[in-house]
Amino acid sequence: MRQNLLLCAVILTAGIAVMLSGCGNGKQEADKPLSGVDNETIQTIMSRKSVRAFTDEPIPAAYMETMLKAAMAAPTGSNIQPWHFVVLTDKSKYEKVFENNFNMRIFNSAAAVVVFCADTTVTRPPRDNPDGAPVTRPNGTWRDDLGACTENFLLAAESLGLGSVWTAAYPYSERYASMKRELGLPATVLPYCAVAVGWPANDEQPKNKWKPERIHYERW
Amino acid sequence: MRQNLLLCAVILTAGIAVMLSGCGNGKQEADKPLSGVDNETIQTIMSRKSVRAFTDEPIPAAYMETMLKAAMAAPTGSNIQPWHFVVLTDKSKYEKVFENNFNMRIFNSAAAVVVFCADTTVTRPPRDNPDGAPVTRPNGTWRDDLGACTENFLLAAESLGLGSVWTAAYPYSERYASMKRELGLPATVLPYCAVAVGWPANDEQPKNKWKPERIHYERW
């Protein structure tokens, strides 16, 4: 009798311990980090690194779609969404597309190379002008939209266990001319960057770039 | 006796249930999403939205530091890290800093406005030149680094429950002249953008910008 009661007490205590500790480290904290200054998103941002060597394993279509959804969720001035994406997986075409590109070795080992493009001619809605015709406003921030768009893609890749590296195209015409030609881009569309993505072959680690001296309070 | 054994069985079952269900939704799955195409980082990216109205609650210093650490973890061409940050919380100075800026209403309600700046003169290491002096190479991608840097900050804010909005400064000199002057920026440093950040006053929802037609396979 007493033994059984003791056994009950032990099991009950264990159950409560599990609820308090085990689950305490789980979903609830992930939704609302207890520390308030760390969570999985921040861990992904801090662990993202450039990966330049990949295994032969392909990227599941659902993974690529998720990364492109993340890319298209980026902030965009006046909601212009100037981005387009060319997803390359046919390595036999890389030599021509990335003619004279010093990143060829990286591209050739990647399961996919995504060329981020921008239609630079999409403008903001004209501003009403009481004194006459509406004022047309060119899009001055397509490059900033593409930067945020590319970073979203890289972070989504990191969060899925994929590796990636951002290689600049624009403003280096000597690098992007062959992309524009071989990918058949419309005259108004510029290749912004080429991102190689795949399963990491090695164990690259992120750089520590934290420099508190870059932070200025109220003024420089 | 039998009652006690029954009680033990019930408690034991409950304990096991807690371990299987309660914790099953927790840490382990958060680390390794079961679907493989969703996780907390992707949820943060998809739920980030522009927040333009804030409560009076201040931002804890640890939160601001975490967001700036995330910003400095951005990819940066040739590891140049051209970014600097001016963190403003003294609303009495906003009128002068953001002179004639149509976003003043947003800034005035924000607990902080962070002006993202770029030192555009930091160059890439010279390339060796067997035929003569090393070839100096200007930094052609500082603007792309700042775009990724700003997006990291916005995502960190979203993940911490804060709201933020990216307002462009560069290339609009009519907008950034007063920032440069009032913040005492060095001649070589440009204000790239101003991000208002604080605790959301309302319940803004993200836009759905998913456009599969923007994806081209192998060529346009």
Short mmCIF file of C-alpha atoms in Angstrom, two decimals:
data_model
loop_
_atom_site.label_atom_id
_atom_site.label_comp_id
_atom_site.label_asym_id
_atom_site.label_seq_id
_atom_site.Cartn_x
_atom_site.Cartn_y
_atom_site.Cartn_z
CA MET A 1 0.00 0.00 0.00
CA ARG A 2 2.61 2.56 1.11
CA GLN A 3 4.92 1.40 -1.68
CA ASN A 4 2.19 2.01 -4.23
CA LEU A 5 1.51 5.48 -2.87
CA LEU A 6 5.26 6.19 -3.00
CA LEU A 7 5.34 4.94 -6.60
CA CYS A 8 2.41 7.23 -7.45
CA ALA A 9 4.24 10.20 -5.91
CA VAL A 10 7.40 9.46 -7.91
CA ILE A 11 5.53 9.11 -11.21
CA LEU A 12 3.45 12.21 -10.50
CA THR A 13 6.60 14.21 -9.73
CA ALA A 14 8.24 12.93 -12.92
CA GLY A 15 5.18 13.90 -14.94
CA ILE A 16 5.16 17.41 -13.50
CA ALA A 17 8.94 17.70 -14.07
CA VAL A 18 8.44 16.75 -17.73
CA MET A 19 5.69 19.36 -18.13
CA LEU A 20 7.78 22.10 -16.49
CA SER A 21 11.20 21.38 -17.98
CA GLY A 22 10.82 19.33 -21.16
CA CYS A 23 7.95 21.28 -22.66
CA GLY A 24 9.25 24.53 -21.21
CA ASN A 25 12.10 24.33 -23.73
CA GLY A 26 9.68 23.72 -26.53
CA LYS A 27 6.94 25.30 -28.57
CA GLN A 28 5.91 28.00 -26.11
CA GLU A 29 9.40 29.47 -25.84
CA ALA A 30 9.98 29.13 -29.56
CA ASP A 31 6.88 31.27 -30.14
CA LYS A 32 7.84 33.78 -27.46
CA PRO A 33 11.52 33.46 -26.48
CA LEU A 34 11.94 33.75 -22.71
CA SER A 35 15.21 35.64 -23.09
CA GLY A 36 13.54 38.08 -25.45
CA VAL A 37 16.79 38.40 -27.39
CA ASP A 38 17.17 35.01 -29.02
CA ASN A 39 15.03 32.75 -31.15
CA GLU A 40 15.38 30.51 -34.20
CA THR A 41 15.09 33.38 -36.68
CA ILE A 42 17.98 35.21 -35.02
CA GLN A 43 19.96 31.96 -34.84
CA THR A 44 19.43 31.50 -38.59
CA ILE A 45 20.54 35.08 -39.31
CA MET A 46 23.66 34.64 -37.15
CA SER A 47 24.56 31.24 -38.63
CA ARG A 48 24.10 32.15 -42.32
CA LYS A 49 27.42 31.89 -44.14
CA SER A 50 28.68 31.71 -47.72
CA VAL A 51 28.82 28.08 -48.88
CA ARG A 52 30.92 27.52 -52.03
CA ALA A 53 31.15 23.71 -52.24
CA PHE A 54 28.14 21.41 -52.54
CA THR A 55 27.22 17.73 -52.72
CA ASP A 56 25.57 16.22 -55.83
CA GLU A 57 22.20 15.95 -54.06
CA PRO A 58 19.45 17.87 -55.89
CA ILE A 59 17.15 20.44 -54.23
CA PRO A 60 13.54 19.23 -53.75
CA ALA A 61 11.08 21.40 -55.75
CA ALA A 62 9.19 22.27 -52.54
CA TYR A 63 12.41 23.64 -51.02
CA MET A 64 13.11 25.85 -54.07
CA GLU A 65 9.51 27.10 -54.03
CA THR A 66 9.74 27.94 -50.34
CA MET A 67 12.98 29.89 -50.86
CA LEU A 68 11.44 31.84 -53.76
CA LYS A 69 8.30 32.55 -51.70
CA ALA A 70 10.58 33.96 -49.00
CA ALA A 71 12.38 36.05 -51.64
CA MET A 72 9.08 37.50 -52.91
CA ALA A 73 8.04 38.36 -49.34
CA ALA A 74 10.77 41.02 -49.16
CA PRO A 75 9.93 44.68 -48.57
CA THR A 76 9.61 46.64 -51.81
CA GLY A 77 9.34 50.43 -52.27
CA SER A 78 5.80 51.48 -53.31
CA ASN A 79 5.03 47.72 -53.52
CA ILE A 80 6.62 47.64 -57.01
CA GLN A 81 8.01 44.08 -56.67
CA PRO A 82 10.58 44.55 -59.49
CA TRP A 83 12.04 41.03 -59.10
CA HIS A 84 12.19 38.09 -61.51
CA PHE A 85 14.04 34.80 -61.04
CA VAL A 86 15.75 32.45 -63.49
CA VAL A 87 16.39 29.06 -61.89
CA LEU A 88 19.23 27.15 -63.56
CA THR A 89 19.96 23.46 -62.98
CA ASP A 90 21.28 22.43 -66.42
CA LYS A 91 25.05 22.56 -65.80
CA SER A 92 25.74 22.08 -69.53
CA LYS A 93 24.63 25.69 -70.07
CA TYR A 94 26.61 27.31 -67.26
CA GLU A 95 29.78 27.89 -69.33
CA LYS A 96 27.92 30.17 -71.73
CA VAL A 97 25.61 31.83 -69.17
CA PHE A 98 28.47 32.67 -66.81
CA GLU A 99 31.11 33.35 -69.47
CA ASN A 100 34.41 34.48 -67.94
CA ASN A 101 32.85 34.48 -64.46
CA PHE A 102 35.46 33.70 -61.80
CA ASN A 103 32.73 31.95 -59.75
CA MET A 104 32.31 29.16 -62.33
CA ARG A 105 33.90 26.59 -60.01
CA ILE A 106 31.25 27.39 -57.40
CA PHE A 107 28.36 27.35 -59.90
CA ASN A 108 29.43 24.00 -61.35
CA SER A 109 29.25 22.32 -57.93
CA ALA A 110 25.84 23.82 -57.06
CA ALA A 111 22.55 21.92 -57.52
CA ALA A 112 21.04 25.19 -58.74
CA VAL A 113 22.04 28.74 -59.57
CA VAL A 114 19.28 31.33 -59.25
CA VAL A 115 19.79 34.53 -61.24
CA PHE A 116 17.95 37.34 -59.46
CA CYS A 117 16.76 39.90 -62.02
CA ALA A 118 15.15 43.32 -61.83
CA ASP A 119 12.80 45.07 -64.23
CA THR A 120 14.24 48.53 -63.68
CA THR A 121 11.56 50.31 -65.73
CA VAL A 122 8.60 49.69 -63.41
CA THR A 123 7.88 53.09 -61.89
CA ARG A 124 6.05 54.28 -58.82
CA PRO A 125 2.45 55.47 -59.32
CA PRO A 126 2.43 59.09 -60.57
CA ARG A 127 1.97 61.66 -57.80
CA ASP A 128 -1.14 63.84 -58.14
CA ASN A 129 -0.30 67.39 -59.13
CA PRO A 130 -3.00 70.03 -58.50
CA ASP A 131 -1.13 72.42 -60.83
CA GLY A 132 -1.13 70.11 -63.84
CA ALA A 133 -0.33 66.64 -65.10
CA PRO A 134 0.50 63.94 -62.51
CA VAL A 135 4.22 63.82 -61.67
CA THR A 136 5.79 60.57 -62.91
CA ARG A 137 8.32 59.06 -60.51
CA PRO A 138 11.06 56.65 -61.67
CA ASN A 139 11.84 53.67 -59.43
CA GLY A 140 14.93 54.73 -57.48
CA THR A 141 14.98 51.74 -55.13
CA TRP A 142 14.74 48.56 -57.26
CA ARG A 143 18.31 47.69 -56.21
CA ASP A 144 17.38 47.90 -52.52
CA ASP A 145 14.33 45.68 -53.07
CA LEU A 146 16.56 43.09 -54.79
CA GLY A 147 19.06 43.20 -51.93
CA ALA A 148 16.38 42.40 -49.34
CA CYS A 149 14.86 39.82 -51.69
CA THR A 150 18.22 38.03 -52.09
CA GLU A 151 18.86 38.05 -48.33
CA ASN A 152 15.43 36.47 -47.67
CA PHE A 153 16.35 33.67 -50.10
CA LEU A 154 19.73 33.08 -48.41
CA LEU A 155 18.12 32.97 -44.95
CA ALA A 156 15.39 30.57 -46.09
CA ALA A 157 18.13 28.32 -47.55
CA GLU A 158 20.10 28.41 -44.28
CA SER A 159 16.97 27.59 -42.27
CA LEU A 160 16.33 24.53 -44.47
CA GLY A 161 19.88 23.22 -44.09
CA LEU A 162 20.91 24.29 -47.58
CA GLY A 163 24.02 26.35 -48.31
CA SER A 164 24.24 29.30 -50.68
CA VAL A 165 26.49 32.11 -51.81
CA TRP A 166 25.57 35.50 -53.27
CA THR A 167 27.71 36.52 -56.24
CA ALA A 168 27.28 40.03 -57.65
CA ALA A 169 26.19 40.59 -61.26
CA TYR A 170 25.00 44.24 -61.44
CA PRO A 171 26.76 46.71 -61.62
CA TYR A 172 29.51 44.65 -63.32
CA SER A 173 28.40 44.54 -66.98
CA GLU A 174 31.45 42.42 -67.88
CA ARG A 175 29.92 39.75 -65.60
CA TYR A 176 26.23 40.08 -66.45
CA ALA A 177 26.36 40.62 -70.22
CA SER A 178 26.50 36.85 -70.91
CA MET A 179 23.67 36.18 -68.40
CA LYS A 180 21.47 38.75 -70.12
CA ARG A 181 22.25 37.26 -73.55
CA GLU A 182 22.11 33.53 -72.78
CA LEU A 183 19.04 33.72 -70.52
CA GLY A 184 17.13 35.78 -73.12
CA LEU A 185 16.30 38.57 -70.70
CA PRO A 186 14.09 41.40 -72.04
CA ALA A 187 15.96 44.64 -72.76
CA THR A 188 14.51 46.28 -69.62
CA VAL A 189 15.54 43.44 -67.29
CA LEU A 190 18.95 43.41 -65.55
CA PRO A 191 20.67 40.46 -63.86
CA TYR A 192 21.16 41.65 -60.27
CA CYS A 193 23.06 38.70 -58.78
CA ALA A 194 23.59 34.95 -59.15
CA VAL A 195 23.04 32.79 -56.06
CA ALA A 196 24.54 29.28 -56.03
CA VAL A 197 22.55 26.95 -53.77
CA GLY A 198 22.82 23.30 -52.76
CA TRP A 199 23.65 20.91 -49.93
CA PRO A 200 26.90 21.95 -48.20
CA ALA A 201 29.84 19.60 -48.87
CA ASN A 202 31.84 21.00 -45.96
CA ASP A 203 31.19 22.60 -42.59
CA GLU A 204 31.63 26.32 -43.25
CA GLN A 205 31.21 28.54 -40.21
CA PRO A 206 29.81 32.10 -40.14
CA LYS A 207 32.17 35.06 -39.70
CA ASN A 208 31.84 37.14 -36.53
CA LYS A 209 31.25 40.66 -37.90
CA TRP A 210 29.95 42.23 -34.66
CA LYS A 211 31.51 45.69 -34.28
CA PRO A 212 29.77 47.70 -31.51
CA GLU A 213 31.89 50.70 -32.52
CA ARG A 214 29.78 50.96 -35.68
CA ILE A 215 26.80 51.98 -33.52
CA HIS A 216 26.36 55.70 -32.84
CA TYR A 217 23.73 57.03 -30.42
CA GLU A 218 21.67 60.14 -31.30
CA ARG A 219 24.47 61.43 -33.58
CA TRP A 220 27.81 60.31 -35.09
CA MET B 1 -4.59 -1.59 -3.38
CA ARG B 2 -6.19 -2.08 -6.81
CA GLN B 3 -7.33 1.56 -6.72
CA ASN B 4 -3.77 2.66 -6.09
CA LEU B 5 -2.45 0.57 -8.99
CA LEU B 6 -5.18 2.02 -11.21
CA LEU B 7 -4.21 5.52 -10.07
CA CYS B 8 -0.56 4.75 -10.87
CA ALA B 9 -1.54 3.55 -14.36
CA VAL B 10 -3.56 6.71 -15.00
CA ILE B 11 -0.74 9.01 -13.86
CA LEU B 12 1.85 7.00 -15.80
CA THR B 13 -0.27 7.22 -18.96
CA ALA B 14 -0.72 10.95 -18.46
CA GLY B 15 3.02 11.39 -18.00
CA ILE B 16 3.78 9.49 -21.18
CA ALA B 17 1.08 11.43 -23.05
CA VAL B 18 2.70 14.69 -21.95
CA MET B 19 6.11 13.51 -23.14
CA LEU B 20 4.78 12.37 -26.52
CA SER B 21 2.34 15.16 -27.36
CA GLY B 22 3.32 18.23 -25.36
CA CYS B 23 7.04 17.99 -25.99
CA GLY B 24 6.56 16.53 -29.46
CA ASN B 25 5.31 19.95 -30.59
CA GLY B 26 8.27 21.61 -29.00
CA LYS B 27 12.01 21.99 -29.21
CA GLN B 28 12.80 18.97 -31.35
CA GLU B 29 10.41 19.81 -34.17
CA ALA B 30 11.29 23.50 -33.95
CA ASP B 31 14.92 22.53 -34.61
CA LYS B 32 14.01 20.22 -37.50
CA PRO B 33 10.69 21.16 -39.12
CA LEU B 34 8.72 18.02 -39.97
CA SER B 35 7.43 19.40 -43.28
CA GLY B 36 10.92 20.35 -44.39
CA VAL B 37 9.55 23.45 -46.07
CA ASP B 38 8.42 25.41 -43.06
CA ASN B 39 10.07 26.58 -39.88
CA GLU B 40 10.12 29.61 -37.62
CA THR B 41 12.62 31.52 -39.80
CA ILE B 42 10.39 31.13 -42.85
CA GLN B 43 7.33 32.05 -40.77
CA THR B 44 9.13 35.24 -39.68
CA ILE B 45 10.09 36.10 -43.27
CA MET B 46 6.50 35.52 -44.46
CA SER B 47 4.94 37.48 -41.59
CA ARG B 48 7.22 40.55 -41.75
CA LYS B 49 5.22 43.62 -42.66
CA SER B 50 5.62 47.40 -42.58
CA VAL B 51 4.43 48.77 -39.22
CA ARG B 52 3.83 52.53 -39.19
CA ALA B 53 2.08 53.10 -35.82
CA PHE B 54 3.63 52.25 -32.46
CA THR B 55 2.86 52.27 -28.75
CA ASP B 56 4.81 54.48 -26.30
CA GLU B 57 6.66 51.45 -24.89
CA PRO B 58 10.46 51.79 -25.22
CA ILE B 59 12.72 49.11 -26.79
CA PRO B 60 14.89 47.24 -24.24
CA ALA B 61 18.62 47.82 -24.92
CA ALA B 62 19.17 44.06 -25.30
CA TYR B 63 16.55 43.96 -28.08
CA MET B 64 18.21 46.83 -29.99
CA GLU B 65 21.62 45.18 -29.62
CA THR B 66 20.25 41.89 -30.93
CA MET B 67 18.72 43.61 -33.98
CA LEU B 68 22.01 45.41 -34.71
CA LYS B 69 23.96 42.15 -34.31
CA ALA B 70 21.60 40.60 -36.86
CA ALA B 71 22.18 43.59 -39.17
CA MET B 72 25.98 43.21 -38.96
CA ALA B 73 25.68 39.48 -39.74
CA ALA B 74 24.57 40.31 -43.30
CA PRO B 75 26.56 39.14 -46.31
CA THR B 76 29.03 41.78 -47.54
CA GLY B 77 31.05 41.81 -50.76
CA SER B 78 34.76 41.15 -50.12
CA ASN B 79 33.87 41.28 -46.39
CA ILE B 80 34.03 45.10 -46.53
CA GLN B 81 31.23 45.65 -43.95
CA PRO B 82 30.55 49.26 -45.07
CA TRP B 83 27.72 49.80 -42.57
CA HIS B 84 27.34 52.22 -39.68
CA PHE B 85 24.24 52.84 -37.55
CA VAL B 86 22.88 55.95 -35.86
CA VAL B 87 20.24 55.04 -33.26
CA LEU B 88 17.85 57.90 -32.51
CA THR B 89 15.43 57.95 -29.57
CA ASP B 90 15.35 61.70 -28.77
CA LYS B 91 12.14 62.75 -30.53
CA SER B 92 12.93 66.43 -29.89
CA LYS B 93 15.59 66.19 -32.62
CA TYR B 94 13.53 64.40 -35.27
CA GLU B 95 12.12 67.56 -36.85
CA LYS B 96 15.60 68.77 -37.82
CA VAL B 97 17.08 65.36 -38.68
CA PHE B 98 14.18 64.40 -40.93
CA GLU B 99 13.45 67.89 -42.30
CA ASN B 100 10.65 67.86 -44.88
CA ASN B 101 10.48 64.05 -44.69
CA PHE B 102 6.94 62.84 -45.40
CA ASN B 103 7.52 59.95 -42.96
CA MET B 104 7.73 62.29 -39.94
CA ARG B 105 4.39 61.08 -38.58
CA ILE B 106 5.75 57.51 -38.53
CA PHE B 107 9.09 58.51 -36.98
CA ASN B 108 7.39 60.54 -34.22
CA SER B 109 5.38 57.53 -33.04
CA ALA B 110 8.41 55.15 -33.10
CA ALA B 111 10.39 54.29 -29.96
CA ALA B 112 13.54 54.49 -32.12
CA VAL B 113 14.63 55.40 -35.63
CA VAL B 114 17.81 53.74 -36.85
CA VAL B 115 19.61 55.51 -39.69
CA PHE B 116 21.55 52.91 -41.68
CA CYS B 117 24.67 54.52 -43.14
CA ALA B 118 27.35 53.42 -45.58
CA ASP B 119 30.99 54.44 -45.87
CA THR B 120 31.10 54.31 -49.66
CA THR B 121 34.87 54.87 -49.88
CA VAL B 122 36.00 51.56 -48.38
CA THR B 123 37.41 49.66 -51.33
CA ARG B 124 38.11 46.01 -52.04
CA PRO B 125 41.71 44.83 -51.58
CA PRO B 126 43.81 45.72 -54.67
CA ARG B 127 44.15 42.85 -57.15
CA ASP B 128 47.73 41.71 -57.80
CA ASN B 129 48.98 42.74 -61.22
CA PRO B 130 52.03 40.86 -62.57
CA ASP B 131 52.51 43.61 -65.17
CA GLY B 132 52.77 46.45 -62.69
CA ALA B 133 51.16 48.14 -59.71
CA PRO B 134 48.26 46.34 -57.98
CA VAL B 135 44.85 47.17 -59.52
CA THR B 136 42.73 49.19 -57.08
CA ARG B 137 39.05 48.20 -57.07
CA PRO B 138 36.28 50.57 -55.90
CA ASN B 139 33.45 49.09 -53.82
CA GLY B 140 30.61 48.59 -56.31
CA THR B 141 28.31 46.71 -53.94
CA TRP B 142 28.03 48.77 -50.72
CA ARG B 143 24.36 49.42 -51.55
CA ASP B 144 23.64 45.68 -51.83
CA ASP B 145 25.35 45.02 -48.48
CA LEU B 146 23.19 47.69 -46.86
CA GLY B 147 20.03 46.20 -48.37
CA ALA B 148 20.75 42.78 -46.85
CA CYS B 149 21.84 44.43 -43.60
CA THR B 150 18.55 46.36 -43.35
CA GLU B 151 16.47 43.25 -44.09
CA ASN B 152 18.27 41.30 -41.33
CA PHE B 153 17.34 44.09 -38.89
CA LEU B 154 13.67 44.06 -39.99
CA LEU B 155 13.46 40.27 -39.65
CA ALA B 156 15.08 40.31 -36.21
CA ALA B 157 12.55 42.96 -35.14
CA GLU B 158 9.65 40.86 -36.46
CA SER B 159 10.95 37.76 -34.66
CA LEU B 160 11.06 39.69 -31.36
CA GLY B 161 7.49 40.96 -31.70
CA LEU B 162 8.59 44.47 -32.66
CA GLY B 163 7.29 46.29 -35.73
CA SER B 164 9.36 48.31 -38.17
CA VAL B 165 9.26 50.09 -41.50
CA TRP B 166 12.07 50.76 -43.99
CA THR B 167 12.05 54.29 -45.41
CA ALA B 168 14.49 55.11 -48.20
CA ALA B 169 17.10 57.85 -47.80
CA TYR B 170 19.69 57.24 -50.57
CA PRO B 171 19.42 57.97 -53.51
CA TYR B 172 17.06 60.84 -52.58
CA SER B 173 19.42 63.65 -51.55
CA GLU B 174 16.45 65.93 -50.79
CA ARG B 175 15.57 63.40 -48.07
CA TYR B 176 19.01 62.56 -46.69
CA ALA B 177 20.72 66.00 -46.75
CA SER B 178 19.26 66.93 -43.34
CA MET B 179 20.19 63.52 -41.89
CA LYS B 180 23.79 63.93 -43.05
CA ARG B 181 23.96 67.46 -41.60
CA GLU B 182 22.12 66.98 -38.29
CA LEU B 183 23.72 63.61 -37.46
CA GLY B 184 27.21 64.98 -38.20
CA LEU B 185 28.08 62.24 -40.66
CA PRO B 186 31.63 62.28 -42.11
CA ALA B 187 31.83 63.49 -45.71
CA THR B 188 32.41 59.93 -46.99
CA VAL B 189 29.37 58.48 -45.15
CA LEU B 190 25.91 58.40 -46.77
CA PRO B 191 22.53 57.82 -45.06
CA TYR B 192 21.16 54.72 -46.79
CA CYS B 193 17.77 54.41 -45.11
CA ALA B 194 15.88 55.25 -41.91
CA VAL B 195 14.09 52.39 -40.12
CA ALA B 196 11.38 53.26 -37.60
CA VAL B 197 11.00 50.54 -34.97
CA GLY B 198 8.80 50.01 -31.92
CA TRP B 199 5.93 47.99 -30.48
CA PRO B 200 3.04 47.75 -32.98
CA ALA B 201 -0.03 49.82 -32.01
CA ASN B 202 -2.27 47.96 -34.47
CA ASP B 203 -2.46 44.53 -36.06
CA GLU B 204 -0.92 45.04 -39.51
CA GLN B 205 -0.90 41.96 -41.72
CA PRO B 206 1.72 41.04 -44.35
CA LYS B 207 0.93 41.43 -48.07
CA ASN B 208 0.76 38.29 -50.19
CA LYS B 209 3.33 39.00 -52.95
CA TRP B 210 3.69 35.41 -54.22
CA LYS B 211 3.78 35.50 -58.04
CA PRO B 212 4.87 32.12 -59.49
CA GLU B 213 4.89 33.74 -62.95
CA ARG B 214 8.02 35.63 -61.88
CA ILE B 215 9.94 32.32 -61.84
CA HIS B 216 11.61 31.26 -65.10
CA TYR B 217 13.27 27.85 -65.50
CA GLU B 218 16.63 27.53 -67.34
CA ARG B 219 15.89 30.71 -69.38
CA TRP B 220 13.36 33.57 -69.57
#
